Coordinates of C-alpha atoms in Angstrom, one line a residue:
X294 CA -71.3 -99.0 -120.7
X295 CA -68.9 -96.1 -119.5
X296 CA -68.5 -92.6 -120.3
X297 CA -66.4 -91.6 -123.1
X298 CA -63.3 -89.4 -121.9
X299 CA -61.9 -89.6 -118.4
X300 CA -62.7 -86.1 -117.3
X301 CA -66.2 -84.6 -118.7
X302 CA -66.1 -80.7 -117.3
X303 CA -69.3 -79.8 -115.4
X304 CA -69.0 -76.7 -113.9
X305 CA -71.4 -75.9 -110.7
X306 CA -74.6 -74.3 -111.9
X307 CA -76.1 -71.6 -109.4
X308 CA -72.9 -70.1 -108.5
X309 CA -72.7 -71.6 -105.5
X310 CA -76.3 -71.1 -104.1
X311 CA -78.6 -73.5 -102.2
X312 CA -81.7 -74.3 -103.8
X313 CA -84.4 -76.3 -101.7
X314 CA -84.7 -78.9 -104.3
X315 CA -86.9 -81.3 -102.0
X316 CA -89.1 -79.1 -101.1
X317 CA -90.1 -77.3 -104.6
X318 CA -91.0 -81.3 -105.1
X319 CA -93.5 -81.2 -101.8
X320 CA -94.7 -77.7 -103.1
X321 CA -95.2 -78.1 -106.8
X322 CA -97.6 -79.6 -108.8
X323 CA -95.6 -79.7 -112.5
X324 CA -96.2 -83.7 -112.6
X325 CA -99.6 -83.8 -113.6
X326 CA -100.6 -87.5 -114.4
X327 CA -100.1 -88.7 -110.8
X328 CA -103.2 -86.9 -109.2
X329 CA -105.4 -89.0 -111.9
X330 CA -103.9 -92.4 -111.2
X331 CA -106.2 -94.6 -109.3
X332 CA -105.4 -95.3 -105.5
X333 CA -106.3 -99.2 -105.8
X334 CA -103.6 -100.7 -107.8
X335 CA -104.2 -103.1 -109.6
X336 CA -102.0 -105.7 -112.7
X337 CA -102.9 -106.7 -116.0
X338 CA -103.9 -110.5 -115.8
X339 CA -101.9 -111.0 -118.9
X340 CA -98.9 -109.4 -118.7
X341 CA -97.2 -107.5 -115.0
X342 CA -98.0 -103.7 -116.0
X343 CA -100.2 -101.7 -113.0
X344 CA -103.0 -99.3 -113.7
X345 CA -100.1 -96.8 -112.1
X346 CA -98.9 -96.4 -115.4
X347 CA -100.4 -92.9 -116.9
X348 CA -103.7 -93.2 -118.8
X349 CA -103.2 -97.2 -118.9
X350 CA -107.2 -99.0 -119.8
X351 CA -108.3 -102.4 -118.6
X352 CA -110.7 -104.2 -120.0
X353 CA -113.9 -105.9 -117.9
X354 CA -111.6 -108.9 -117.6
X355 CA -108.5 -107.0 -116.3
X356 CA -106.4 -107.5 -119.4
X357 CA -104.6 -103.7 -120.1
X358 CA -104.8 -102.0 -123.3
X359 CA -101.4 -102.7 -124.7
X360 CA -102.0 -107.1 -124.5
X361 CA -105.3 -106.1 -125.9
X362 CA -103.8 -104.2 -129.1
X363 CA -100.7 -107.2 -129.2
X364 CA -103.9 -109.4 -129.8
X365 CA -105.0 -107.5 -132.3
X366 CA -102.0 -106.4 -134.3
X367 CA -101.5 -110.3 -134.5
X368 CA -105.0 -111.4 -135.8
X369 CA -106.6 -108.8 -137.1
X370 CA -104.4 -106.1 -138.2
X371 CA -104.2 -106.3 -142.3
X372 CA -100.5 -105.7 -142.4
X373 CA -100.5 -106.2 -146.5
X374 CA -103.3 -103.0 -146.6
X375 CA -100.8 -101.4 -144.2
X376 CA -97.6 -101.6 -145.9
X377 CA -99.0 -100.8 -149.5
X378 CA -100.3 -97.4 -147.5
X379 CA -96.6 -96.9 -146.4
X380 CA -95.5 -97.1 -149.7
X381 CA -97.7 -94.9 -151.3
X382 CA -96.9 -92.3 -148.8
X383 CA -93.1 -92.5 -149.2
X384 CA -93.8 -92.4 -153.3
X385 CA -95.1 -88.9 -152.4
X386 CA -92.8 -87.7 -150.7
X387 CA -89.7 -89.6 -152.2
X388 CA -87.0 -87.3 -153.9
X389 CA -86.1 -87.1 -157.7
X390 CA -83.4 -85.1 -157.3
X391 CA -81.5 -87.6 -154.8
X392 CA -81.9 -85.1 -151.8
X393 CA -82.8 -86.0 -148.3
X394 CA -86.8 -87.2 -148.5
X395 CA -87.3 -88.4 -144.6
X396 CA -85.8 -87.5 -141.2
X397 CA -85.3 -90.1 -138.8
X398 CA -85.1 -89.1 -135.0
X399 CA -83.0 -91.5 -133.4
X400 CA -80.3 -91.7 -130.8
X401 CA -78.3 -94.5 -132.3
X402 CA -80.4 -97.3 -130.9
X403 CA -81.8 -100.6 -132.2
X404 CA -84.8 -99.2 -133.0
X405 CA -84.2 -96.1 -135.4
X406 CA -80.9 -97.4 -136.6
X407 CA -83.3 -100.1 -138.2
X408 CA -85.8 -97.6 -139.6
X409 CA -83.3 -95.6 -141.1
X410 CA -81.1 -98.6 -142.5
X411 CA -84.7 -100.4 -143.7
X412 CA -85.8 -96.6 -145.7
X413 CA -82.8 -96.4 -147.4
X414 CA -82.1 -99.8 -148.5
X415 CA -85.5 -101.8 -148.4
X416 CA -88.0 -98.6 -149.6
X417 CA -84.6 -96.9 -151.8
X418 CA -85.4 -93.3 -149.4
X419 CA -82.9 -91.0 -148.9
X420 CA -83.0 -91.0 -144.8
X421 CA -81.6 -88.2 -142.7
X422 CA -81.1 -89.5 -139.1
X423 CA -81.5 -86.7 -136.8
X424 CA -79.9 -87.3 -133.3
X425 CA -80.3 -85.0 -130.0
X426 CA -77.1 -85.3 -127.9
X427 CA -77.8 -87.9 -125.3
X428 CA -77.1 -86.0 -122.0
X429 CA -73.7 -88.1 -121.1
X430 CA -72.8 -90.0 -123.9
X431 CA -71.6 -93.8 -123.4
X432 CA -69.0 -95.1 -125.4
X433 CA -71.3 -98.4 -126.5
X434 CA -74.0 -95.8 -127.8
X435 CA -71.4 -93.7 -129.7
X436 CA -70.1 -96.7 -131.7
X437 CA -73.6 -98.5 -132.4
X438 CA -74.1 -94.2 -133.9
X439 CA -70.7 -94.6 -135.8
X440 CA -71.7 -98.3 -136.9
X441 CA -75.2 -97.2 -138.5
X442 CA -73.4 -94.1 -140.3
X443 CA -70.7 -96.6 -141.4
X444 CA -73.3 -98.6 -143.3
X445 CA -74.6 -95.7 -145.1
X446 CA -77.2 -93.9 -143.2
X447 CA -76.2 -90.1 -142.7
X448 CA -76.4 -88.4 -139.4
X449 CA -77.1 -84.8 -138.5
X450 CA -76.0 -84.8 -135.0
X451 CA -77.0 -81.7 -132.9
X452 CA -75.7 -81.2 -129.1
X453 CA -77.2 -77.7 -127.0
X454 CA -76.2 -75.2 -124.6
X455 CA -74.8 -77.7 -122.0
X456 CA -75.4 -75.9 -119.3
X457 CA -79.0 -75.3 -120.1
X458 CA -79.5 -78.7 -120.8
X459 CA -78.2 -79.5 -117.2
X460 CA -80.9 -77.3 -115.5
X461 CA -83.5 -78.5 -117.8
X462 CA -82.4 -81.9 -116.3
X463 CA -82.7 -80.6 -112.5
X464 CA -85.5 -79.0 -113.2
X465 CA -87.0 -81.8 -114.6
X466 CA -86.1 -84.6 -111.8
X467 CA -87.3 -81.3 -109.2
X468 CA -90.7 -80.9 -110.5
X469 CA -92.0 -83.8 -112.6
X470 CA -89.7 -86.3 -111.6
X471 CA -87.9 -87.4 -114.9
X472 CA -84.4 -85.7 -115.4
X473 CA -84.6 -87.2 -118.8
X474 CA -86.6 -84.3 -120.2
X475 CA -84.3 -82.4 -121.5
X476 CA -83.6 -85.4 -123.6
X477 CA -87.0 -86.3 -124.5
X478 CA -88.3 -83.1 -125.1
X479 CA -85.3 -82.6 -127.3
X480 CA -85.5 -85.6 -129.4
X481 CA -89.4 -85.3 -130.1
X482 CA -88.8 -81.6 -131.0
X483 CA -86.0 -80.6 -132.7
X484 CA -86.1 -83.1 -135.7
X485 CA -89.1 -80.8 -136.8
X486 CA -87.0 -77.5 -136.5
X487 CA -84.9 -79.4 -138.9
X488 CA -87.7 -80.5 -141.5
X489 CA -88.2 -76.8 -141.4
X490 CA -84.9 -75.4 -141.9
X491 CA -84.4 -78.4 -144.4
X492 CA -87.8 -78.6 -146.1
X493 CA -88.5 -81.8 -145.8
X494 CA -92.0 -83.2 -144.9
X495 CA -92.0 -86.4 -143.9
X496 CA -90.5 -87.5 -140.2
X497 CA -90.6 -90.9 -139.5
X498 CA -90.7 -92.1 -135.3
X499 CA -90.7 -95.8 -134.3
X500 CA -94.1 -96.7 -132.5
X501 CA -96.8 -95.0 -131.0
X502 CA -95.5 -96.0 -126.9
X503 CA -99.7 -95.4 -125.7
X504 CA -100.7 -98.3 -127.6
X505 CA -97.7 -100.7 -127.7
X506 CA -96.6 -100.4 -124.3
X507 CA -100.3 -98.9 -122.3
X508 CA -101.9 -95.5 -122.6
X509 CA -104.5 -93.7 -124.2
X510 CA -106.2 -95.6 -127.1
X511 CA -107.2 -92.2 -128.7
X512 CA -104.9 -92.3 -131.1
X513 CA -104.5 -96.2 -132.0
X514 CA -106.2 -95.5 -135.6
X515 CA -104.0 -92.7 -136.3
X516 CA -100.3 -92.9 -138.3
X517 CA -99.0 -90.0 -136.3
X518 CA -99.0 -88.1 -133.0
X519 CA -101.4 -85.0 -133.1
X520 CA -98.8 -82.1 -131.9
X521 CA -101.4 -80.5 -129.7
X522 CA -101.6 -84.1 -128.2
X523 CA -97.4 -84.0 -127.2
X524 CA -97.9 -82.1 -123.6
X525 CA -100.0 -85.0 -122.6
X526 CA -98.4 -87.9 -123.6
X527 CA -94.9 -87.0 -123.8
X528 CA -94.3 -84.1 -121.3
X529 CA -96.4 -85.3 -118.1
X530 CA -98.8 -82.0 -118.9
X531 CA -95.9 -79.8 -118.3
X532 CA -94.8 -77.1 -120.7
X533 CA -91.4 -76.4 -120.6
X534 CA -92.2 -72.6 -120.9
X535 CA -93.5 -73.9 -117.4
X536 CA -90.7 -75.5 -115.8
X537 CA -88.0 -73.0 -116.9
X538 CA -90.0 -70.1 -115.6
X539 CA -90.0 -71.7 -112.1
X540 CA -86.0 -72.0 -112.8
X541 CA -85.9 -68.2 -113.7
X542 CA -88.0 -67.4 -110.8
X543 CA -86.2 -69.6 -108.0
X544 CA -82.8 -69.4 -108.9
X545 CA -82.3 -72.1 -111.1
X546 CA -80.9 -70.0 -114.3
X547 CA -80.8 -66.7 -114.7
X548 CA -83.4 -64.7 -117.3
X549 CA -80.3 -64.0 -119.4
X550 CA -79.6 -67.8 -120.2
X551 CA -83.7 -68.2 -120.5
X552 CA -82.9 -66.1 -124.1
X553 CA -80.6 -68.9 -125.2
X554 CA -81.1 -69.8 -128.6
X555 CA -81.2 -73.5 -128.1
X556 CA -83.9 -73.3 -125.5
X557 CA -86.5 -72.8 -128.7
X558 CA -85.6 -76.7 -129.5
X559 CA -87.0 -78.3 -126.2
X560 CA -90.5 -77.8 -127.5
X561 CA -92.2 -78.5 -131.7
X562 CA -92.1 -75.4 -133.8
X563 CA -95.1 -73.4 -134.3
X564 CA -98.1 -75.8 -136.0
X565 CA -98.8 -72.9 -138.2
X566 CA -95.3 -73.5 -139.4
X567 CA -95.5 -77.3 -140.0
X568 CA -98.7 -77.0 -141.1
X569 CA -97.9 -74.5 -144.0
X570 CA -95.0 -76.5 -145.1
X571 CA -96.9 -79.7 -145.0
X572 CA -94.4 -81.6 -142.4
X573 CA -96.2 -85.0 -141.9
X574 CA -95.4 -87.2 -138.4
X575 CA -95.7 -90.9 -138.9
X576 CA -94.8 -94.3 -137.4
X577 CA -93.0 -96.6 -138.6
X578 CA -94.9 -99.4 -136.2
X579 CA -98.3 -98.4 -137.6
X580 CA -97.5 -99.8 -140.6
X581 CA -95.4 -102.6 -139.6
X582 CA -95.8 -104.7 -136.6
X583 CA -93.7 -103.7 -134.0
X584 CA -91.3 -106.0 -132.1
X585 CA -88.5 -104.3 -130.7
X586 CA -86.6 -107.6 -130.0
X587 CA -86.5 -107.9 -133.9
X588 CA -85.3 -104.5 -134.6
X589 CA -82.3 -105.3 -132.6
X590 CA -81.7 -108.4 -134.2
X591 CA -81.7 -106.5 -137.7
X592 CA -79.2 -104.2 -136.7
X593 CA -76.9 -106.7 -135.3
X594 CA -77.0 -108.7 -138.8
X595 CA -77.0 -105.4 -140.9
X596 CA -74.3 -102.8 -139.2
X597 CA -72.9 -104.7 -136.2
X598 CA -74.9 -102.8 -133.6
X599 CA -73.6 -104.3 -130.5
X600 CA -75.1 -104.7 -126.8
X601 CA -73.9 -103.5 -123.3
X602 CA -70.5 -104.9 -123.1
X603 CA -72.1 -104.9 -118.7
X604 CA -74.6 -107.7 -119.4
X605 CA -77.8 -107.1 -118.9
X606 CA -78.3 -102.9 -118.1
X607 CA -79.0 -102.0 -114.6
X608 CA -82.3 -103.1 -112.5
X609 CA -83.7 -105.1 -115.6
X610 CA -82.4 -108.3 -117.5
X611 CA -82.5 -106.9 -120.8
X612 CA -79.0 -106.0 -122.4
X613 CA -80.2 -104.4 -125.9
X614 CA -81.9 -101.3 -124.9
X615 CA -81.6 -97.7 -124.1
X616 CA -77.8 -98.1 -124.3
X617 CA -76.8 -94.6 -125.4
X618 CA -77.3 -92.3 -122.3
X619 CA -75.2 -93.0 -119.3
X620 CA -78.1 -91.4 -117.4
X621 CA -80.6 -93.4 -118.2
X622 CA -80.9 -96.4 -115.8
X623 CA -82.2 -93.1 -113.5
X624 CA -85.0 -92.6 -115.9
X625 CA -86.5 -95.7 -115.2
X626 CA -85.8 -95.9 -111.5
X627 CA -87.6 -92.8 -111.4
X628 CA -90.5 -94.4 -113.3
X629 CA -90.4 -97.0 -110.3
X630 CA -90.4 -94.4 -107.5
X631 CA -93.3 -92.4 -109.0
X632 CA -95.2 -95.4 -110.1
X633 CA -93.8 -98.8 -109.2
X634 CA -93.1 -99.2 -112.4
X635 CA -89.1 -99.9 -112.6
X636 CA -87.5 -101.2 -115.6
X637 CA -87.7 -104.9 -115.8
X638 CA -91.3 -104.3 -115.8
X639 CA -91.4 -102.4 -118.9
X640 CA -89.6 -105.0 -120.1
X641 CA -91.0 -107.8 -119.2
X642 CA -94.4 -106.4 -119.9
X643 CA -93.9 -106.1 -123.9
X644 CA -92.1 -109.7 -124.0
X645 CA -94.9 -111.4 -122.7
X646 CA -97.1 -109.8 -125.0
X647 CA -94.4 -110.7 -127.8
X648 CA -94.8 -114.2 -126.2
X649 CA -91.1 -114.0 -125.9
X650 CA -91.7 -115.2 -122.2
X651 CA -94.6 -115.7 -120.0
X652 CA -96.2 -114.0 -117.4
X653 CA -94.7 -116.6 -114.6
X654 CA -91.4 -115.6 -116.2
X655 CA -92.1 -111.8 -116.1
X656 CA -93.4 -111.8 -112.7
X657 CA -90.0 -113.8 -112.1
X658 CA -87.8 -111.0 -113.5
X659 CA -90.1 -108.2 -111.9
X660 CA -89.3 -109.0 -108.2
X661 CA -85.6 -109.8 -108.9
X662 CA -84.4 -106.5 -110.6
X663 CA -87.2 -103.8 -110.6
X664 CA -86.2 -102.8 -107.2
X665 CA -82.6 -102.3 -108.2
X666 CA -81.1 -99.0 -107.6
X667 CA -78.8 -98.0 -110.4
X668 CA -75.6 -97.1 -108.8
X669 CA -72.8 -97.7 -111.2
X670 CA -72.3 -94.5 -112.4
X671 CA -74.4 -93.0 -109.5
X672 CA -71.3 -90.2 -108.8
X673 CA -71.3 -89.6 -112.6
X674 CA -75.5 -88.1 -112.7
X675 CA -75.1 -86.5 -109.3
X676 CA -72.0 -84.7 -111.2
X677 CA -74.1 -84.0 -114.4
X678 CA -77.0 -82.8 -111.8
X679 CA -75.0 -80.9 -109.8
X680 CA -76.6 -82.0 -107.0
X681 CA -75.7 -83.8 -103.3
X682 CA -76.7 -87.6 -102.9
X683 CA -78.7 -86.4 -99.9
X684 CA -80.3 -83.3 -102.1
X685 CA -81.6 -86.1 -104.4
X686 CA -82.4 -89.2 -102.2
X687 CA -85.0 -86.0 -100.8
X688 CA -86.3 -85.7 -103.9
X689 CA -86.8 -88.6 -103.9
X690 CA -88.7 -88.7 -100.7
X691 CA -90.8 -86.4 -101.8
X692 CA -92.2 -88.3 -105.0
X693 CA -92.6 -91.3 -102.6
X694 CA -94.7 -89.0 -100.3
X695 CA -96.9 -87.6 -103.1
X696 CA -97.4 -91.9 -103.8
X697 CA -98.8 -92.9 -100.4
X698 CA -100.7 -96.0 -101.8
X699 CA -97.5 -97.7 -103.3
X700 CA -94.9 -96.4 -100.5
X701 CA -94.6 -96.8 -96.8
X702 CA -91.9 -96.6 -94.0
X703 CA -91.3 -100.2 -92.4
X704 CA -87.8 -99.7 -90.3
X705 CA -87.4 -96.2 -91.4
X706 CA -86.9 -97.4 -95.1
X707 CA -89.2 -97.2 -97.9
X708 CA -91.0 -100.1 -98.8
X709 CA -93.3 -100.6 -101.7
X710 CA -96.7 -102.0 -100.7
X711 CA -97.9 -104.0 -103.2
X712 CA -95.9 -106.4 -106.2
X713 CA -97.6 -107.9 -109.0
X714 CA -97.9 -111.8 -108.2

């Protein structure tokens, strides 16, 4: 899964200036789900996800909210009722004139790569996918993007202010500790700056991730994601008119590249916007039944989508996912560190409610890779990061500090407490 090119130039960022990166960590409070999370932890009896993962219900009988919904989305749901509803709401929005009806965000993966290919050529939409540039770009993830526009599905591929998008990264592992930020806050956002510019109302996501994977439940009835809902659920509580005022203030980037023009795309327009225009968020999954093992075996039949050429992806067993940022093995080690939750968990989790293994299995797969530090292209983020190993192993520290019920010092190394069994 390498990085295209040989040489990717990443200039320093602060001009050479020391910023105490672990300790705005210790100091700061930007990461706003962990001070709710429950000190006892505790596992879903059905599948191996902890009640450390944000706004995550159990049931009387232990069983979390996501096995819950997987038992009702497979005996209760009326999927007929559901997919007649999907196609009267891409009738009203479908195109006469043969322009663009429906904007797809997606990053070139299994899962909006089917979406897109299934609009176009099962529903006879006129899909736009809408891709924010991954942060370092592997070459695996570049050609499954090429192989999905090769089979017909255009792409509108927009990439920011580099630079900017590198602090928004620091900034991101510094004070909520997720570097993928700028990526995610990208990719939720920007698509609707383009139904705007384009005026096209209807934006089509993949599944709502509260309910298929454990959250909140407040939404389960709903099609879409309520925009005033988005700081919550997708952005840890944290505006990014938050974090990038902490950069401006303590050294991070200057006020001068605060004006960029791109910066506007990290967060949604304004509602009053969307609202007046009529711009309509739905998911795909809540009107079909979402298995993401499925989705990749559609693209592999339909446009040759193809999986890490690696083997299975770093610290999990899985080798079909999350293939299109070089970065993003981090993302989920930094899941692990701030709620050990690590990747073959999240994993493992939805399989077993997919009963594509069981929980023996899971639990299996959970205590050989979740641990796993992701250090193949290790050099390659601390280079994107501009940052020391030892400024970010004390970040590091810092999260495990703010998580003294999962972490503790045995030897001088950190040790997680508790596993799921």
């Amino acid at each position: 899964m390498s990085q295209i090119g040989n040489y990717m130039y990443l200039p320093p960022l602060h001009d050479g200036k020391t910023i105490p990166y672990g300790e705005h960590t210790r100091q700061t409070t930007f990461e706003r789900q962990i001070p709710i999370l429950q000190d006892k932890v505790s596992y879903c009896t059905k599948c191996v996800v902890s009640n450390q993962r944000p706004r995550i219900v159990f049931d009387e009988d232990g069983v979390c909210g996501a096995c819950q919904w997987a038992e009702e989305k497979e005996n209760s749901v009326d999927w007929g009722m559901r997919k007649k509803q999907f196609v009267e709401l891409l009738d009203r929005h479908r195109s006469k004139a043969g322009s663009f009806d429906v904007l797809v965000p997606g990053s070139g993966g299994k899962d909006s790569g089917s979406i897109a290919h299934k609009l176009k050529y099962e529903y006879g939409m006129n899909p736009l996918s809408v891709t924010w540039s991954p942060l370092l770009y592997t070459t695996i993830g570049m050609q499954n993007l090429q192989n999905m526009i090769s089979s017909g599905i255009p792409s509108h591929l927009f990439t920011p202010n580099r630079l900017l998008q590198r602090i928004i990264s620091k900034l991101g592992l510094v004070l909520v500790g997720n570097h993928f930020e700028a990526f995610g806050r990208g990719q939720v956002s920007y698509v609707f700056h383009v139904a705007l510019q384009m005026g096209i109302r209807l934006v089509m996501f993949g599944e709502n991730g509260e309910l298929e994977y454990g959250g909140t439940l407040k939404n389960k009835d709903k099609p879409g994601q309520p925009i005033e809902d988005w700081v919550d659920l997708y952005h840890k509580g944290c505006h990014t008119e938050e974090m990038v005022q902490f950069g401006v203030e303590n050294g991070y980037l200057t006020k001068e590249m605060a004006k960029d023009p791109t910066l506007k795309y990290y967060a949604p327009p304004p509602v009053e916007a969307l609202s007046k225009l009529g711009v309509e968020f739905h998911w795909f999954g809540y009107y079909h039944k979402w298995i993401p093992q499925e989705n990749f075996y559609y693209v592999a039949e339909n446009y040759g989508f193809k999986t890490n050429p690696e083997g299975h992806s770093e610290a999990t067993y899985n080798k079909y996912a999350s293939l299109d940022d070089l970065t993003d093995p981090m993302h989920y080690y930094l899941s692990y560190i701030k709620f050990g939750i690590g990747r073959a968990t999240s994993d493992a989790a939805h399989e077993i409610r997919e009963k594509h293994l069981t929980r023996e299995e899971g639990v299996a797969l959970v205590h050989r890779y979740d641990h796993v530090f992701p250090d193949r292209y290790f050099q390659e983020f601390l280079n994107y990061m501009d940052m020391t190993a030892h400024e970010f192993w004390d970040v590091m520290d810092a999260f495990r500090e703010k998580r003294s019920n999962l972490w503790g010092r045995q030897n001088g190394e950190w040790v997680l407490k508790q596993q799921v069994s």
